[in-house]
């Protein structure tokens, strides 16, 4: 994708190369379990807090290092994606008589403290509604390609960023708050259905962003949409469960199947209309 030459967002927090405060355990089998539960964590990220806090080791560390040239370039790329999301969602909100409050995006390495608690890179990218920030360890994308079979590429990153910012849009519109209220007192299976609808809507919003951003910047290059769809397919609940446990348990789905995730991203991309993203309609 063509991303060079964008203005700087001003909302990127680059914490890579530094760490401090509590160390959060997340390696080995624990890390794998957390990864499966929280892949594309979204609105469910805060539910991870009790688990993470139990694993938290009360140690203080302070490590700093220089970023590599590759890491610096990656930071510029993510900043460009954040800028493009700001411009698209600012425009969409204005057209609908609303004001878009821009989120921050935090790049980190290994571990991070958030308003939703401590987390490690094993959590995958996630959005925390408590501080309205997206958190990403870029090593996730190596895992996405090597372990889960995604094609990789820069637009896979763009899709993930847009998906997480889709959760921010849900927070601003009040959707996520309503869903959390509805989940109170529900069975786990019923609550999971609402979580799936939230995640699929974030995929839809990622497609909407792609639609409008292409019109504004002509950023897409051949193969970009295929990269996004490959990432969406790789993180479907059914695909992950088949790969990691050999069988599928639909009642435990929290993010949607590969087919559903690709469908809703495509619907957003083709329509560009946020009013067509009612993923809750056919629960």
CSV table of C-alpha atoms in Angstrom, one decimal:
chain,number,residue,atom,x,y,z
A,1,UNK,CA,0.0,0.0,0.0
A,2,UNK,CA,1.0,3.6,-0.6
A,3,UNK,CA,1.5,5.2,2.8
A,4,UNK,CA,4.5,7.5,2.6
A,5,UNK,CA,4.1,11.3,2.7
A,6,UNK,CA,1.2,11.4,5.3
A,7,UNK,CA,1.2,14.0,8.0
A,8,UNK,CA,2.0,12.8,11.5
A,9,UNK,CA,-0.9,12.0,13.7
A,10,UNK,CA,0.3,13.3,17.0
A,11,UNK,CA,-1.6,10.5,18.7
A,12,UNK,CA,1.0,7.7,18.5
A,13,UNK,CA,2.7,6.7,21.7
A,14,UNK,CA,5.9,4.7,20.9
A,15,UNK,CA,6.9,2.8,24.1
A,16,UNK,CA,9.1,0.2,22.3
A,17,UNK,CA,12.6,0.0,23.5
A,18,UNK,CA,11.5,0.9,27.0
A,19,UNK,CA,9.8,-0.9,29.9
A,20,UNK,CA,9.1,-0.1,33.5
A,21,UNK,CA,6.9,-1.0,36.4
A,22,UNK,CA,5.3,-4.4,37.0
A,23,UNK,CA,6.4,-7.4,35.0
A,24,UNK,CA,3.5,-9.4,33.6
A,25,UNK,CA,4.0,-13.1,33.1
A,26,UNK,CA,2.7,-14.3,29.8
A,27,UNK,CA,5.2,-16.8,28.2
A,28,UNK,CA,4.9,-20.5,27.5
A,29,UNK,CA,1.5,-22.2,27.6
A,30,UNK,CA,0.0,-19.3,29.6
A,31,UNK,CA,0.8,-17.0,26.7
A,32,UNK,CA,-0.7,-19.3,24.2
A,33,UNK,CA,-3.9,-19.6,26.1
A,34,UNK,CA,-4.2,-15.8,26.5
A,35,UNK,CA,-3.5,-15.4,22.8
A,36,UNK,CA,-6.3,-17.7,21.9
A,37,UNK,CA,-8.7,-16.0,24.3
A,38,UNK,CA,-7.9,-12.5,23.3
A,39,UNK,CA,-6.9,-12.6,19.7
A,40,UNK,CA,-8.0,-9.2,18.4
A,41,UNK,CA,-9.0,-8.5,22.0
A,42,UNK,CA,-11.3,-5.6,21.3
A,43,UNK,CA,-14.0,-5.0,23.9
A,44,UNK,CA,-13.2,-8.2,25.7
A,45,UNK,CA,-9.7,-7.0,26.7
A,46,UNK,CA,-10.9,-5.8,30.0
A,47,UNK,CA,-12.1,-9.3,30.9
A,48,UNK,CA,-8.5,-10.4,30.8
A,49,UNK,CA,-7.5,-8.2,33.7
A,50,UNK,CA,-8.2,-10.6,36.5
A,51,UNK,CA,-6.2,-13.3,34.8
A,52,UNK,CA,-3.3,-11.0,34.0
A,53,UNK,CA,-3.3,-9.5,37.5
A,54,UNK,CA,-3.0,-13.0,39.1
A,55,UNK,CA,0.0,-13.7,36.9
A,56,UNK,CA,1.5,-10.3,37.7
A,57,UNK,CA,4.9,-10.5,39.4
A,58,UNK,CA,5.5,-7.6,41.7
A,59,UNK,CA,8.9,-6.6,40.3
A,60,UNK,CA,10.2,-3.3,39.0
A,61,UNK,CA,12.3,-3.0,35.9
A,62,UNK,CA,13.6,-0.2,33.8
A,63,UNK,CA,15.2,-1.1,30.5
A,64,UNK,CA,15.8,1.2,27.5
A,65,UNK,CA,17.4,0.6,24.2
A,66,UNK,CA,17.7,2.4,20.8
A,67,UNK,CA,15.1,1.5,18.2
A,68,UNK,CA,16.4,-0.2,15.0
A,69,UNK,CA,16.0,1.5,11.6
A,70,UNK,CA,13.4,-1.1,10.8
A,71,UNK,CA,11.4,-0.3,14.0
A,72,UNK,CA,11.6,3.4,13.3
A,73,UNK,CA,10.2,2.8,9.8
A,74,UNK,CA,7.4,0.6,11.2
A,75,UNK,CA,6.5,3.4,13.7
A,76,UNK,CA,6.1,5.9,10.8
A,77,UNK,CA,3.9,3.4,8.9
A,78,UNK,CA,1.6,2.8,11.9
A,79,UNK,CA,1.5,6.6,12.4
A,80,UNK,CA,0.4,7.0,8.8
A,81,UNK,CA,-2.4,4.4,9.3
A,82,UNK,CA,-3.5,6.2,12.5
A,83,UNK,CA,-3.6,9.5,10.5
A,84,UNK,CA,-5.7,8.0,7.8
A,85,UNK,CA,-8.2,6.6,10.3
A,86,UNK,CA,-8.5,10.0,11.9
A,87,UNK,CA,-9.3,11.6,8.6
A,88,UNK,CA,-11.8,9.1,7.5
A,89,UNK,CA,-13.7,8.8,10.8
A,90,UNK,CA,-13.6,12.5,11.4
A,91,UNK,CA,-15.3,13.0,8.0
A,92,UNK,CA,-17.9,10.2,8.6
A,93,UNK,CA,-18.8,11.6,12.0
A,94,UNK,CA,-19.1,15.1,10.7
A,95,UNK,CA,-21.4,13.9,7.9
A,96,UNK,CA,-23.6,12.3,10.5
A,97,UNK,CA,-23.7,15.4,12.8
A,98,UNK,CA,-21.2,14.0,15.4
A,99,UNK,CA,-17.7,14.8,16.6
A,100,UNK,CA,-15.0,12.2,16.4
A,101,UNK,CA,-12.7,12.0,19.4
A,102,UNK,CA,-9.4,10.6,18.2
A,103,UNK,CA,-7.9,7.7,20.1
A,104,UNK,CA,-4.2,7.2,20.9
A,105,UNK,CA,-2.3,4.2,19.6
A,106,UNK,CA,0.4,2.7,21.8
A,107,UNK,CA,3.3,0.6,20.3
A,108,UNK,CA,5.0,-1.5,23.0
A,109,UNK,CA,7.3,-4.4,23.3
A,110,UNK,CA,6.7,-7.4,25.6
A,111,UNK,CA,4.4,-5.8,28.2
A,112,UNK,CA,2.3,-2.8,28.9
A,113,UNK,CA,0.2,-1.2,31.6
A,114,UNK,CA,-3.2,0.1,30.6
A,115,UNK,CA,-6.4,1.4,32.2
A,116,UNK,CA,-7.7,-2.1,31.6
A,117,UNK,CA,-4.8,-3.6,33.6
A,118,UNK,CA,-1.5,-5.1,32.6
A,119,UNK,CA,-1.0,-7.1,29.4
A,120,UNK,CA,1.7,-8.8,27.4
A,121,UNK,CA,2.3,-9.2,23.7
A,122,UNK,CA,0.6,-12.6,24.0
A,123,UNK,CA,-2.7,-10.7,24.3
A,124,UNK,CA,-2.5,-9.6,20.7
A,125,UNK,CA,-3.6,-6.1,19.6
A,126,UNK,CA,-6.4,-4.8,21.7
A,127,UNK,CA,-8.5,-1.7,22.4
A,128,UNK,CA,-9.0,-0.5,26.0
A,129,UNK,CA,-12.2,1.5,26.5
A,130,UNK,CA,-10.9,2.7,29.9
A,131,UNK,CA,-8.3,5.0,28.4
A,132,UNK,CA,-9.6,4.9,24.8
A,133,UNK,CA,-6.3,3.6,23.4
A,134,UNK,CA,-5.2,0.9,21.0
A,135,UNK,CA,-2.3,-1.3,22.1
A,136,UNK,CA,-0.1,-3.2,19.7
A,137,UNK,CA,3.1,-5.2,19.9
A,138,UNK,CA,4.3,-5.6,16.3
A,139,UNK,CA,5.6,-9.0,16.9
A,140,UNK,CA,2.0,-10.2,16.7
A,141,UNK,CA,2.1,-9.9,12.9
A,142,UNK,CA,5.0,-12.4,12.7
A,143,UNK,CA,2.9,-14.8,14.8
A,144,UNK,CA,-0.1,-14.2,12.5
A,145,UNK,CA,1.9,-15.2,9.5
A,146,UNK,CA,4.1,-18.0,10.9
A,147,UNK,CA,1.6,-19.8,13.2
A,148,UNK,CA,-1.8,-18.9,11.8
A,149,UNK,CA,-1.0,-18.9,8.0
A,150,UNK,CA,-1.9,-15.3,7.1
A,151,UNK,CA,-0.2,-13.9,4.1
A,152,UNK,CA,1.3,-11.0,6.1
A,153,UNK,CA,2.1,-7.7,4.3
A,154,UNK,CA,1.5,-4.1,5.2
A,155,UNK,CA,-2.3,-4.1,4.6
A,156,UNK,CA,-2.7,-6.9,7.1
A,157,UNK,CA,-1.4,-4.4,9.6
A,158,UNK,CA,-3.7,-1.8,8.2
A,159,UNK,CA,-6.7,-4.1,8.7
A,160,UNK,CA,-5.8,-4.8,12.3
A,161,UNK,CA,-5.3,-1.1,13.2
A,162,UNK,CA,-8.7,-0.3,11.5
A,163,UNK,CA,-10.4,-3.2,13.3
A,164,UNK,CA,-9.2,-2.0,16.7
A,165,UNK,CA,-10.2,1.6,15.9
A,166,UNK,CA,-13.5,0.2,15.0
A,167,UNK,CA,-13.9,-0.8,18.6
A,168,UNK,CA,-13.2,2.9,19.5
A,169,UNK,CA,-16.0,3.9,17.1
A,170,UNK,CA,-18.3,1.5,19.0
A,171,UNK,CA,-17.3,3.1,22.3
A,172,UNK,CA,-18.0,6.6,20.9
A,173,UNK,CA,-21.4,5.5,19.5
A,174,UNK,CA,-22.4,3.8,22.8
A,175,UNK,CA,-22.7,0.3,21.1
A,176,UNK,CA,-20.1,-1.4,23.3
A,177,UNK,CA,-21.6,0.0,26.5
A,178,UNK,CA,-25.0,-1.3,25.6
A,179,UNK,CA,-23.7,-4.7,24.8
A,180,UNK,CA,-21.9,-5.0,28.1
A,181,UNK,CA,-25.2,-4.1,29.9
A,182,UNK,CA,-27.1,-6.7,27.9
A,183,UNK,CA,-24.5,-9.4,28.7
A,184,UNK,CA,-25.1,-9.1,32.4
A,185,UNK,CA,-27.1,-12.1,33.6
A,186,UNK,CA,-26.8,-13.9,30.3
A,187,UNK,CA,-25.5,-17.4,29.8
A,188,UNK,CA,-22.0,-17.7,28.5
A,189,UNK,CA,-23.2,-18.9,25.1
A,190,UNK,CA,-25.6,-16.0,24.7
A,191,UNK,CA,-23.1,-13.4,25.9
A,192,UNK,CA,-20.6,-14.8,23.4
A,193,UNK,CA,-23.0,-14.2,20.6
A,194,UNK,CA,-23.0,-10.5,21.4
A,195,UNK,CA,-19.2,-10.5,21.6
A,196,UNK,CA,-19.1,-12.0,18.1
A,197,UNK,CA,-21.5,-9.3,16.8
A,198,UNK,CA,-19.2,-6.6,18.3
A,199,UNK,CA,-16.1,-8.1,16.7
A,200,UNK,CA,-17.8,-8.6,13.3
A,201,UNK,CA,-19.0,-5.0,13.4
A,202,UNK,CA,-15.4,-3.9,14.0
A,203,UNK,CA,-14.4,-5.9,10.9
A,204,UNK,CA,-17.2,-4.1,9.0
A,205,UNK,CA,-15.9,-0.7,10.2
A,206,UNK,CA,-12.4,-1.7,9.0
A,207,UNK,CA,-13.9,-2.3,5.6
A,208,UNK,CA,-15.7,1.1,5.7
A,209,UNK,CA,-12.4,2.8,6.6
A,210,UNK,CA,-10.7,1.0,3.6
A,211,UNK,CA,-13.5,2.1,1.3
A,212,UNK,CA,-13.3,5.8,2.2
A,213,UNK,CA,-9.5,5.9,2.6
A,214,UNK,CA,-9.1,4.5,-0.9
A,215,UNK,CA,-11.2,7.3,-2.3
A,216,UNK,CA,-9.3,9.9,-0.4
A,217,UNK,CA,-5.7,8.7,-0.8
A,218,UNK,CA,-5.7,6.0,-3.6
A,219,UNK,CA,-3.5,4.0,-1.2
A,220,UNK,CA,-4.5,0.5,-2.3
A,221,UNK,CA,-2.2,-1.6,-4.4
A,222,UNK,CA,-2.8,-5.0,-6.0
A,223,UNK,CA,-3.0,-7.7,-3.4
A,224,UNK,CA,-3.8,-5.4,-0.5
A,225,UNK,CA,-7.4,-6.5,0.0
A,226,UNK,CA,-6.3,-10.1,-0.2
A,227,UNK,CA,-3.8,-9.5,2.6
A,228,UNK,CA,-6.7,-8.1,4.8
A,229,UNK,CA,-8.9,-11.0,4.0
A,230,UNK,CA,-6.1,-13.5,4.7
A,231,UNK,CA,-5.6,-11.9,8.1
A,232,UNK,CA,-9.4,-12.0,8.8
A,233,UNK,CA,-9.5,-15.6,7.8
A,234,UNK,CA,-6.6,-16.6,9.9
A,235,UNK,CA,-8.1,-15.1,13.1
A,236,UNK,CA,-11.6,-16.7,12.7
A,237,UNK,CA,-12.6,-18.6,15.8
A,238,UNK,CA,-13.1,-21.8,13.8
A,239,UNK,CA,-9.7,-21.5,12.1
A,240,UNK,CA,-7.9,-20.9,15.4
A,241,UNK,CA,-9.7,-23.7,17.2
A,242,UNK,CA,-9.1,-26.2,14.4
A,243,UNK,CA,-5.4,-25.4,14.4
A,244,UNK,CA,-4.8,-25.3,18.2
A,245,UNK,CA,-7.2,-28.0,19.4
A,246,UNK,CA,-8.3,-30.0,16.4
A,247,UNK,CA,-12.0,-29.4,16.7
A,248,UNK,CA,-14.5,-26.5,16.8
A,249,UNK,CA,-16.8,-25.4,19.6
A,250,UNK,CA,-19.2,-22.9,18.2
A,251,UNK,CA,-20.7,-21.9,21.6
A,252,UNK,CA,-17.3,-20.7,22.7
A,253,UNK,CA,-16.8,-18.3,19.7
A,254,UNK,CA,-16.2,-14.7,20.7
A,255,UNK,CA,-15.0,-13.2,17.4
A,256,UNK,CA,-16.8,-15.0,14.6
A,257,UNK,CA,-15.8,-17.5,12.0
A,258,UNK,CA,-13.3,-16.9,9.2
A,259,UNK,CA,-16.2,-16.7,6.7
A,260,UNK,CA,-18.1,-14.2,8.8
A,261,UNK,CA,-15.1,-12.0,9.4
A,262,UNK,CA,-14.3,-11.9,5.7
A,263,UNK,CA,-17.9,-11.3,4.8
A,264,UNK,CA,-18.3,-8.2,7.1
A,265,UNK,CA,-15.0,-6.7,6.1
A,266,UNK,CA,-16.0,-7.0,2.4
A,267,UNK,CA,-19.5,-5.6,3.1
A,268,UNK,CA,-17.9,-2.5,4.7
A,269,UNK,CA,-15.4,-2.1,1.9
A,270,UNK,CA,-18.0,-2.4,-0.9
A,271,UNK,CA,-20.7,-0.2,0.7
A,272,UNK,CA,-18.7,2.4,2.7
A,273,UNK,CA,-22.0,3.0,4.6
A,274,UNK,CA,-21.8,2.7,8.4
A,275,UNK,CA,-25.6,2.2,8.5
A,276,UNK,CA,-25.2,-1.2,6.9
A,277,UNK,CA,-23.2,-2.7,9.7
A,278,UNK,CA,-25.9,-4.1,12.0
A,279,UNK,CA,-24.2,-7.4,12.8
A,280,UNK,CA,-26.6,-7.9,15.8
A,281,UNK,CA,-29.7,-8.3,13.5
A,282,UNK,CA,-29.5,-12.1,12.9
A,283,UNK,CA,-28.2,-13.3,16.3
